[in-house]
Short mmCIF file of C-alpha atoms in Angstrom, two decimals:
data_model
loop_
_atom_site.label_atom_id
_atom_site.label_comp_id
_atom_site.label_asym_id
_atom_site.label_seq_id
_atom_site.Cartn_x
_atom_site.Cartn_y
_atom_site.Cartn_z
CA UNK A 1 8.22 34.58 0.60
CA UNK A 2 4.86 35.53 2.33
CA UNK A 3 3.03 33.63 -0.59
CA UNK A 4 5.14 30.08 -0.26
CA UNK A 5 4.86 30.71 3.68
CA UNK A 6 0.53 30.54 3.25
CA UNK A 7 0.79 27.72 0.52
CA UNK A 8 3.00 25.58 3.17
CA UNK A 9 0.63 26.71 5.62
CA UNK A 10 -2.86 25.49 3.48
CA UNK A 11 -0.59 22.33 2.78
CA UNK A 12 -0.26 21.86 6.33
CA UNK A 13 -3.48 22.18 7.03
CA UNK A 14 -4.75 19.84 4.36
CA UNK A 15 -2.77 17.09 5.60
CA UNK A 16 -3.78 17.21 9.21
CA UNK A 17 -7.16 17.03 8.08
CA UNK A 18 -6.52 13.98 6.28
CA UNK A 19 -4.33 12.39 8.51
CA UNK A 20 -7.16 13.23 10.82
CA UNK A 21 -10.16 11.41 9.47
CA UNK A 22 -8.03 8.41 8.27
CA UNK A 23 -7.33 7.70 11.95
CA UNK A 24 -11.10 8.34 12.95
CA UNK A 25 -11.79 5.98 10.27
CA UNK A 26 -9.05 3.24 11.58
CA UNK A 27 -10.45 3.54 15.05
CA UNK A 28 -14.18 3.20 14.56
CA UNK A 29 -13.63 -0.11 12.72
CA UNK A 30 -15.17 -2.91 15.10
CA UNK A 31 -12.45 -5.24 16.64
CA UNK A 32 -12.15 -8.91 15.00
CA UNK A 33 -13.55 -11.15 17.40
CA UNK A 34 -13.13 -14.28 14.95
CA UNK A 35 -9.33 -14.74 15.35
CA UNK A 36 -8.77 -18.61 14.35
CA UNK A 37 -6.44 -20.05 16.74
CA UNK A 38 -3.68 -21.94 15.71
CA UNK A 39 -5.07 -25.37 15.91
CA UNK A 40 -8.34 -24.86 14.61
CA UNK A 41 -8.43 -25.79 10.74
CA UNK A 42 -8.29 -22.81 7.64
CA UNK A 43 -10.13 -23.74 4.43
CA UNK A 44 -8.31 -20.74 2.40
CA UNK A 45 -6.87 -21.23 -1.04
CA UNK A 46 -3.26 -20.61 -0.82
CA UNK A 47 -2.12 -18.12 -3.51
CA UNK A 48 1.36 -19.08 -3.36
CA UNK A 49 1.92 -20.15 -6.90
CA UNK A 50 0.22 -17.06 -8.57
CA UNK A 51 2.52 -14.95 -7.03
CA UNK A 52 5.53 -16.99 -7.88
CA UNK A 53 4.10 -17.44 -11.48
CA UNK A 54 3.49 -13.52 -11.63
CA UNK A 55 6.99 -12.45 -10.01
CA UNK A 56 9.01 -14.73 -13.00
CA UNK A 57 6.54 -13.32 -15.33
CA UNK A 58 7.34 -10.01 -13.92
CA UNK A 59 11.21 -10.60 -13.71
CA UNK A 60 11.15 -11.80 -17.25
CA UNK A 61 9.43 -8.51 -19.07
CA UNK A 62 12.04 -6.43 -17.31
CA UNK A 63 14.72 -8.33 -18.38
CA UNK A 64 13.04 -8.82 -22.00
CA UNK A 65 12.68 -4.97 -22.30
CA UNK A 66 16.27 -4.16 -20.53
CA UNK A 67 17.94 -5.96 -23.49
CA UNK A 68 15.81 -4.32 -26.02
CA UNK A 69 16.71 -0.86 -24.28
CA UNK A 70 20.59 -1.71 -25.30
CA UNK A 71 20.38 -2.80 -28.44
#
C-alpha cells in the first residue's frame, strides 16, 4: 500500500509540473493585435471541400472494412 501511495504521489507530482509549464507557456504568448474585423476582406483558401472529400472517404473505409469484418 505504502509503495502505490509514493507512485500516486510521483504521479501527482509529475502532472502539476506539467500542467504547470503548459500554462506558463499559454500565458507568455504575445496577445494578437491583428484581429480582422468583420467587414474588412479575408484572402484565405477555404478548406471546406477537403474535409468533406476526406470525411466520405473516411466514412467509406469504415464501412468497406465493417462488411469485410462480417463476412
Amino acid at each position: 500500500m505504502l509503495k502505490t501511495r509514493l507512485v500516486s504521489n510521483k504521479v501527482k507530482a509529475v502532472l502539476f509540473i506539467v500542467f504547470t509549464l503548459v500554462g506558463m507557456a499559454a500565458y507568455s504568448q504575445p496577445p494578437n493585435q491583428g484581429d480582422p474585423s468583420i467587414f474588412e476582406e479575408i484572402d484565405d483558401v477555404p478548406i471546406d471541400g477537403a474535409i468533406a472529400l476526406l470525411t466520405i472517404a473516411g466514412t467509406g473505409l469504415g464501412i468497406k472494412k465493417l462488411y469485410h469484418r462480417k463476412k
